[in-house]
JSON list of C-alpha atoms in Angstrom, two decimals:
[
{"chain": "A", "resi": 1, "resn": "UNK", "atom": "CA", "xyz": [4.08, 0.30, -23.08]},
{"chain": "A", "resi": 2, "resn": "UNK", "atom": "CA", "xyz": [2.66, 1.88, -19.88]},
{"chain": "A", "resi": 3, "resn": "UNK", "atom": "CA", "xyz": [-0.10, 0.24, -17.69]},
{"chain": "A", "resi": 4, "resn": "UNK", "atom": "CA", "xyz": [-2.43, 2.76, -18.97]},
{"chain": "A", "resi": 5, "resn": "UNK", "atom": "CA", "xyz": [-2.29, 1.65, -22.81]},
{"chain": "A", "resi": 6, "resn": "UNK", "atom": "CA", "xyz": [-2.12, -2.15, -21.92]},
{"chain": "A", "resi": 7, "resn": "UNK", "atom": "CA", "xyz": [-5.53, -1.48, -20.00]},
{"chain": "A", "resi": 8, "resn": "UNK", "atom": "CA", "xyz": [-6.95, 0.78, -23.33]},
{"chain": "A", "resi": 9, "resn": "UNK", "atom": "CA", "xyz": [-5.89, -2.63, -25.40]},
{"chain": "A", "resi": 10, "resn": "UNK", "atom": "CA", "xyz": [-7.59, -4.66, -23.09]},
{"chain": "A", "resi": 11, "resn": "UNK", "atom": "CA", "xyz": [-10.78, -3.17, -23.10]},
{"chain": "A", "resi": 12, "resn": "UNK", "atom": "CA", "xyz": [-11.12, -2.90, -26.84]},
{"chain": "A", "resi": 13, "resn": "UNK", "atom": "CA", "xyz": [-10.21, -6.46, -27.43]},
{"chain": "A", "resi": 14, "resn": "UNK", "atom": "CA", "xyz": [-12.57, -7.25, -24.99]},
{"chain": "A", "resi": 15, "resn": "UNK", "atom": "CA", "xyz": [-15.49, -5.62, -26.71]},
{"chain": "A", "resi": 16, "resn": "UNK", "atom": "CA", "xyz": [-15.19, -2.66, -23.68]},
{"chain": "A", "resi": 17, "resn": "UNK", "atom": "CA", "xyz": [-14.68, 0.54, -26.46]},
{"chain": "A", "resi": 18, "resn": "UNK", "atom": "CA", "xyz": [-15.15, 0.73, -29.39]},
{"chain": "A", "resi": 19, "resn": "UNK", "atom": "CA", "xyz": [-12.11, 0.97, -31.87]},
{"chain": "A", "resi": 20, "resn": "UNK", "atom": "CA", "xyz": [-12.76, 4.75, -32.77]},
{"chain": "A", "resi": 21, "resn": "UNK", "atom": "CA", "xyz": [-12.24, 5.21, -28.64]},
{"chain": "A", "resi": 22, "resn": "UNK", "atom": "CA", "xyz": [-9.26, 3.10, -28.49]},
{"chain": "A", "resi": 23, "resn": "UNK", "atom": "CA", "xyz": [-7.56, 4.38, -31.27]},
{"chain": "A", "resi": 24, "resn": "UNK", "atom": "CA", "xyz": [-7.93, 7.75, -29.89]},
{"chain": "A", "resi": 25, "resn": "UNK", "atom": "CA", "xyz": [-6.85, 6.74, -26.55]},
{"chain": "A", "resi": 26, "resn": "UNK", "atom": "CA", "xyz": [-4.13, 4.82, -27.23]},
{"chain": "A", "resi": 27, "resn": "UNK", "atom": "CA", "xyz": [-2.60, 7.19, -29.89]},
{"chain": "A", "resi": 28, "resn": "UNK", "atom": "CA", "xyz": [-3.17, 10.26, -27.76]},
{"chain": "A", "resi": 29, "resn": "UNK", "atom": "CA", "xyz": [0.45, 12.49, -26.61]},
{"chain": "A", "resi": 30, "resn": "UNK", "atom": "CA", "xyz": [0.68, 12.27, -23.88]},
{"chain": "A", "resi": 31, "resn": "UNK", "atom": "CA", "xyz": [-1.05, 9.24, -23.14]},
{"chain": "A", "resi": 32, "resn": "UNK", "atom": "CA", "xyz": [-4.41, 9.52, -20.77]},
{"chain": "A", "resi": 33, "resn": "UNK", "atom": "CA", "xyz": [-2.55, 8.28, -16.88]},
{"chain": "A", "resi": 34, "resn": "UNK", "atom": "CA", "xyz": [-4.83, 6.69, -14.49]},
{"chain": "A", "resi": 35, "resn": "UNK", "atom": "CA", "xyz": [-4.96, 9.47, -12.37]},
{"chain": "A", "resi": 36, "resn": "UNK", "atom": "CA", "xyz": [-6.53, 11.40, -14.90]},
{"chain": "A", "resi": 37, "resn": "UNK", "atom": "CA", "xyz": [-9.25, 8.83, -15.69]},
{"chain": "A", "resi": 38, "resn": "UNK", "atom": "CA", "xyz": [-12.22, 7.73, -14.04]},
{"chain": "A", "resi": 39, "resn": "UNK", "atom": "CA", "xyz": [-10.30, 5.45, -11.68]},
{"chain": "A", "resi": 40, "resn": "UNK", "atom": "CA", "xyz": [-13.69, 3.53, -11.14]},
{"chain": "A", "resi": 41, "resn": "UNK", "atom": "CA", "xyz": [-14.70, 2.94, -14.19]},
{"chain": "A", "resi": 42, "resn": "UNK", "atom": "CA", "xyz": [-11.34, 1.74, -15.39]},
{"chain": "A", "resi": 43, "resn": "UNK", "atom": "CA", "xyz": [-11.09, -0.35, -12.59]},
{"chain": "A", "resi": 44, "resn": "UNK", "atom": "CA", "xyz": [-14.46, -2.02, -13.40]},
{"chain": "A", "resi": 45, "resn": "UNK", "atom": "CA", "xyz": [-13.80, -2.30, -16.75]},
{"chain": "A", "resi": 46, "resn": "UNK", "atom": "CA", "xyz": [-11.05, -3.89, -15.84]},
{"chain": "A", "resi": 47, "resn": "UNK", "atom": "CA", "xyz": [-12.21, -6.41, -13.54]},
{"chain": "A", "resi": 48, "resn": "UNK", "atom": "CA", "xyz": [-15.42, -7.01, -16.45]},
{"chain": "A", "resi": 49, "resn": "UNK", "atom": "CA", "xyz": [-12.71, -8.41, -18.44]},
{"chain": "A", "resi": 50, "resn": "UNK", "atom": "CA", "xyz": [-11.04, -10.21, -15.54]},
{"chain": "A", "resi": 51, "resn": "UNK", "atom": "CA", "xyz": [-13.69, -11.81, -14.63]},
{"chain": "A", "resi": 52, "resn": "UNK", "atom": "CA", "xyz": [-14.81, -13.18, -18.51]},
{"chain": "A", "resi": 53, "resn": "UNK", "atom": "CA", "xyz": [-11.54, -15.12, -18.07]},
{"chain": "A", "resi": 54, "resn": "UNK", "atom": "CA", "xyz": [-11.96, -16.70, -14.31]},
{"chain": "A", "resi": 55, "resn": "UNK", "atom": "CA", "xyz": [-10.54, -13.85, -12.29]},
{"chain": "A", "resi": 56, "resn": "UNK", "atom": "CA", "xyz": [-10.94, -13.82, -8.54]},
{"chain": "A", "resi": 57, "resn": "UNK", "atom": "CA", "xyz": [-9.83, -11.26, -6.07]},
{"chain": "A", "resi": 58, "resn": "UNK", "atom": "CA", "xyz": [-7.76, -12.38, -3.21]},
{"chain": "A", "resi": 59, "resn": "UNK", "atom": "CA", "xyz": [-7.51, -8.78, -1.54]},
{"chain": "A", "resi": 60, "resn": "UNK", "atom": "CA", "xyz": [-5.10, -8.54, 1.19]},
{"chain": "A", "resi": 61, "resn": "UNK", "atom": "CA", "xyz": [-4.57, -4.58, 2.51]},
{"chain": "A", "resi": 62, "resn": "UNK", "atom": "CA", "xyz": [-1.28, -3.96, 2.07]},
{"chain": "A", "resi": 63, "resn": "UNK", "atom": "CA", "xyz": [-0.95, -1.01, 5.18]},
{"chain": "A", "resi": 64, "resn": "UNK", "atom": "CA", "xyz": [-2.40, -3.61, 7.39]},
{"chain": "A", "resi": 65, "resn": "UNK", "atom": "CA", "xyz": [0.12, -6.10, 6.75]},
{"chain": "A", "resi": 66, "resn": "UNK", "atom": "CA", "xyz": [2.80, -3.62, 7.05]},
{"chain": "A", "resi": 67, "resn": "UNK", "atom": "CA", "xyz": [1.74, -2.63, 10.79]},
{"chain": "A", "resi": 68, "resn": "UNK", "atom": "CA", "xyz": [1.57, -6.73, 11.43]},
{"chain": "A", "resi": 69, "resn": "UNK", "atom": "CA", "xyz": [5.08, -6.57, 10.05]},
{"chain": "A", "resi": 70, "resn": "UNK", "atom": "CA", "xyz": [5.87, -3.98, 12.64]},
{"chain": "A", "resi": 71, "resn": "UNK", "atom": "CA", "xyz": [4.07, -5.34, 15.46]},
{"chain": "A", "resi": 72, "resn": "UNK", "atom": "CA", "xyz": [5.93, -8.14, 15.00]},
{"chain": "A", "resi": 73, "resn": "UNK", "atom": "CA", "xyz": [9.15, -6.30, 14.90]},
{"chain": "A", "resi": 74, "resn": "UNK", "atom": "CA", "xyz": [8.38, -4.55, 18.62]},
{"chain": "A", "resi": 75, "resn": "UNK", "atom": "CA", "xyz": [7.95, -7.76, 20.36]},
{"chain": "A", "resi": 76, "resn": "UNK", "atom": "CA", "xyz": [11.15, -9.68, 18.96]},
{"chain": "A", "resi": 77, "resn": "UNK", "atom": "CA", "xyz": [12.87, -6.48, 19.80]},
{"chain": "A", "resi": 78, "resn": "UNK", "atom": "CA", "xyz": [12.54, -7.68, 23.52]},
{"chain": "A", "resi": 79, "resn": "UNK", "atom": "CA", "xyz": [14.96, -10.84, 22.69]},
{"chain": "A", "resi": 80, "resn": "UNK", "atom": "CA", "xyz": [17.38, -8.63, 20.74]},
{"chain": "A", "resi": 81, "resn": "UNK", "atom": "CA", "xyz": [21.03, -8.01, 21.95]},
{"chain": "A", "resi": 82, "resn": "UNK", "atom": "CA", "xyz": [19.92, -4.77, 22.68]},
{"chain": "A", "resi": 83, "resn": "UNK", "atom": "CA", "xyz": [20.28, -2.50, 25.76]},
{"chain": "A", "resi": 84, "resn": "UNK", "atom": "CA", "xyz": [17.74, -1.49, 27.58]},
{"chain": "A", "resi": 85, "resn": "UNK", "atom": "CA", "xyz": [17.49, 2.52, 26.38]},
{"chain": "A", "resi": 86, "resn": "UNK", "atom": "CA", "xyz": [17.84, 1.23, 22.71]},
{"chain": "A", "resi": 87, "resn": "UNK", "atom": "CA", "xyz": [15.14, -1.79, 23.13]},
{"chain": "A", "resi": 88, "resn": "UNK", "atom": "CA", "xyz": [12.89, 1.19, 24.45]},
{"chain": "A", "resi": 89, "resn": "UNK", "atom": "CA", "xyz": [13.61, 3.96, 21.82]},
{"chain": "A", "resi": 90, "resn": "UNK", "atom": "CA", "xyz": [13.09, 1.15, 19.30]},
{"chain": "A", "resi": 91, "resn": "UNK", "atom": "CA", "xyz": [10.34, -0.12, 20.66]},
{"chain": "A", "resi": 92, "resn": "UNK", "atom": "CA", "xyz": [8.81, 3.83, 20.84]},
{"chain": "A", "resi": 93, "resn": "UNK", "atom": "CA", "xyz": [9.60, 4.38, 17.28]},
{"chain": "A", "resi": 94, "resn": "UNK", "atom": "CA", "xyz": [7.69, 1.33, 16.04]},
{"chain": "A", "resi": 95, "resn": "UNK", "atom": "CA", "xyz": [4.62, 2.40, 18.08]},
{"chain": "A", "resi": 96, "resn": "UNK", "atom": "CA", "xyz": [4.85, 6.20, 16.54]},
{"chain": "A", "resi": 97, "resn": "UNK", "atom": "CA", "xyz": [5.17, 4.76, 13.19]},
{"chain": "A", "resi": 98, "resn": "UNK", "atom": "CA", "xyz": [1.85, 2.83, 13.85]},
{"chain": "A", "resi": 99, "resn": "UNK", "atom": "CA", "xyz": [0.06, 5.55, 15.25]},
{"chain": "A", "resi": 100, "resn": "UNK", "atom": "CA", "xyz": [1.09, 7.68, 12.22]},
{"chain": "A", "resi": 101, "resn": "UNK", "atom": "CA", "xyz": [-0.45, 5.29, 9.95]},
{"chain": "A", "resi": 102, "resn": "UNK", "atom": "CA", "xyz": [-3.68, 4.79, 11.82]},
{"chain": "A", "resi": 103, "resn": "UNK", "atom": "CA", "xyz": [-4.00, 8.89, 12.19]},
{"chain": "A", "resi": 104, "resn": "UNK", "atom": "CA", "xyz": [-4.85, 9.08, 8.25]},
{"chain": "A", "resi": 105, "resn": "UNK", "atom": "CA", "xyz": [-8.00, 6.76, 9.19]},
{"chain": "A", "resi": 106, "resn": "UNK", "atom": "CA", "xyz": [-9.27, 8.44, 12.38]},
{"chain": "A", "resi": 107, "resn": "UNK", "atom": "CA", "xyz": [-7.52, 10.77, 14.51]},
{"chain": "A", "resi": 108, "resn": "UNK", "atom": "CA", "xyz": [-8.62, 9.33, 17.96]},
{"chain": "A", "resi": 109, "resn": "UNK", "atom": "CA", "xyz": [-6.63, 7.26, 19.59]},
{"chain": "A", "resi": 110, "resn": "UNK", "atom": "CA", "xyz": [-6.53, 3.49, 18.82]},
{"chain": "A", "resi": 111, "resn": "UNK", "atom": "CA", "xyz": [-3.71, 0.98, 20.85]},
{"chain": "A", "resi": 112, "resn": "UNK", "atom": "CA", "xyz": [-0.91, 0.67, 17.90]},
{"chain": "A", "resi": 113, "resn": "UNK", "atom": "CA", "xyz": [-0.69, -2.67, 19.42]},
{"chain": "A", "resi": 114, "resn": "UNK", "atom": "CA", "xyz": [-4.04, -4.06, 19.29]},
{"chain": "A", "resi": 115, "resn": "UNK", "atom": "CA", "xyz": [-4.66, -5.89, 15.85]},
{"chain": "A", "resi": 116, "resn": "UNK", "atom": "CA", "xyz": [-8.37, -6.29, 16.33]},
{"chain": "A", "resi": 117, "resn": "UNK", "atom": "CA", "xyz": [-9.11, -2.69, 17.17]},
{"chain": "A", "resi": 118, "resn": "UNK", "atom": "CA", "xyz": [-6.90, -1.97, 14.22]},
{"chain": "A", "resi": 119, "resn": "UNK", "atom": "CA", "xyz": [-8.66, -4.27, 11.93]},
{"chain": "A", "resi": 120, "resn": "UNK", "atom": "CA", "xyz": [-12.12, -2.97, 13.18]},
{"chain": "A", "resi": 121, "resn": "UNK", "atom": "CA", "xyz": [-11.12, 0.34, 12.25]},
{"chain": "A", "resi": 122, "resn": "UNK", "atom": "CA", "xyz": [-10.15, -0.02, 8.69]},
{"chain": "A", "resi": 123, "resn": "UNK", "atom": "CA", "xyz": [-13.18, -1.91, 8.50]},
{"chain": "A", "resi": 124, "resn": "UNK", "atom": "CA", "xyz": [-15.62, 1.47, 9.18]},
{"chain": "A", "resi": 125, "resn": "UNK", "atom": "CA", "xyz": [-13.20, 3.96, 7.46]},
{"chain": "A", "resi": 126, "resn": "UNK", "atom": "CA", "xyz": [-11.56, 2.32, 4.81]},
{"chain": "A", "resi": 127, "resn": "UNK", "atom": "CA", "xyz": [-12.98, 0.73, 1.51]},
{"chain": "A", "resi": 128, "resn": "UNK", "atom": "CA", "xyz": [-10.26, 0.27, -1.32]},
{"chain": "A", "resi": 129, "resn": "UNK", "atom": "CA", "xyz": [-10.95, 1.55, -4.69]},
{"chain": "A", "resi": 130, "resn": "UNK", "atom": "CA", "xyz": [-10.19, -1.70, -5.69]},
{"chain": "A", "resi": 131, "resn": "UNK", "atom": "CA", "xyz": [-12.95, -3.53, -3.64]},
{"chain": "A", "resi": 132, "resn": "UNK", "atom": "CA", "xyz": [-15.51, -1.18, -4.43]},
{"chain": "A", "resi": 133, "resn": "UNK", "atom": "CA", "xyz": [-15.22, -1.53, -8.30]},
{"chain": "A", "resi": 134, "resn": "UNK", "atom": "CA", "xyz": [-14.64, -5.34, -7.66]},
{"chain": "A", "resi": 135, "resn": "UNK", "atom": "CA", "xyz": [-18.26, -5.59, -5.69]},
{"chain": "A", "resi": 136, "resn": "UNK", "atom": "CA", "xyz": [-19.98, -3.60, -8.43]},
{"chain": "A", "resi": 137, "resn": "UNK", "atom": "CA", "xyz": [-18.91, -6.16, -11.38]},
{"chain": "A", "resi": 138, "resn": "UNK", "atom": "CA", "xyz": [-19.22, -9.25, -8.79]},
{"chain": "A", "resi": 139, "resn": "UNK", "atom": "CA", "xyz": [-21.83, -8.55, -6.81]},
{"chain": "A", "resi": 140, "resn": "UNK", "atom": "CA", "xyz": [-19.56, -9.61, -3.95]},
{"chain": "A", "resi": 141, "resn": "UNK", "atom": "CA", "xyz": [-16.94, -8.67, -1.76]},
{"chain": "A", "resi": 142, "resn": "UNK", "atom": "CA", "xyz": [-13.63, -10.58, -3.26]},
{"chain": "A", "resi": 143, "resn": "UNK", "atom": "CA", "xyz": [-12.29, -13.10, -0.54]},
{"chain": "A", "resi": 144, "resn": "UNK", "atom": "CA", "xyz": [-10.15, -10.79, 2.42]},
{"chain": "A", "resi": 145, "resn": "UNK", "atom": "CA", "xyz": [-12.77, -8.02, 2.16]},
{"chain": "A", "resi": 146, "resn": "UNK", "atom": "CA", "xyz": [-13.95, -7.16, 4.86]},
{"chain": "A", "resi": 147, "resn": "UNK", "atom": "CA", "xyz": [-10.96, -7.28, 6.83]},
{"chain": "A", "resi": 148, "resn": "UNK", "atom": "CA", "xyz": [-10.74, -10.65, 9.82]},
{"chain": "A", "resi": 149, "resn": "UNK", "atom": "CA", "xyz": [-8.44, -10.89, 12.35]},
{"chain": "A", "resi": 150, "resn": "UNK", "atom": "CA", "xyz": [-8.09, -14.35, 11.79]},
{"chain": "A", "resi": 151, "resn": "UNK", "atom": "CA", "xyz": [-6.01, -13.23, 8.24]},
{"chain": "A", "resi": 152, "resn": "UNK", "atom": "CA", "xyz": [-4.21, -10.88, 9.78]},
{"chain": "A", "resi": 153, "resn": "UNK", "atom": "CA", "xyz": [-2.43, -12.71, 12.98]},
{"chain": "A", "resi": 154, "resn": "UNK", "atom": "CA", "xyz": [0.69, -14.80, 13.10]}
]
């Protein structure tokens, strides 16, 4: 069973549709994917349920902790068994790869080294899908929203 028809099943045993709905949904060929729903109101359906049953949101951002992952990468690069050129290009490649990532958020340029400007950015331009429909069932932001340094570093 896909991930779309467990959350269909979900929300009608959950009192979320009504069993005309679900039926429909859930028998449909091919079934209804998430990308052609309301990706909000799934989500918030989702997280009504959730939360009926104790739920809390521990949101961690998962491009953030990939460019931690590489940060870390370029500065144990500098104890590697490496010569210098390929300690450099390495280095260089690492930073691109950053930069890349922060372009989809804002096209000027931020230091690809500099975790708090980096978590300061995603913190204007980025709010996950996720988050928002979390905050509308909640009425909160779930715990690592918005983004700290503190979570972030080492």
């Amino acid at each position: 069973m896909q991930c779309e028809g467990i959350m269909i099943q979900l929300a009608y045993v959950n009192n979320q549709v009504d069993k005309e709905w679900a039926n429909i949904a859930f028998t449909a060929f091919p079934p209804p994917y998430l990308d052609e729903m309301d990706v909000h109101h799934c989500l918030e359906l989702l997280f009504t349920i959730l939360k009926k049953h104790g739920f809390k949101l521990d949101y961690w951002h998962g491009e953030l902790l990939y460019i931690v992952e590489l940060q870390d990468m370029y500065w144990a690069i500098l104890y590697g068994d490496l010569d210098y050129e390929e300690k450099d290009s390495r280095r260089q490649q690492i930073k691109s790869d950053i930069s890349e990532i922060l372009e989809r958020y804002d096209s000027s340029y931020i230091d690809p080294l500099n975790l708090s400007s980096i978590v300061d950015l995603l913190n204007r331009r980025w709010v996950c899908p996720f988050v928002l429909a979390y905050l509308h069932v909640y009425d909160e932001f779930p715990k690592g929203y918005p983004y700290l340094l503190s979570d972030y570093e080492g």
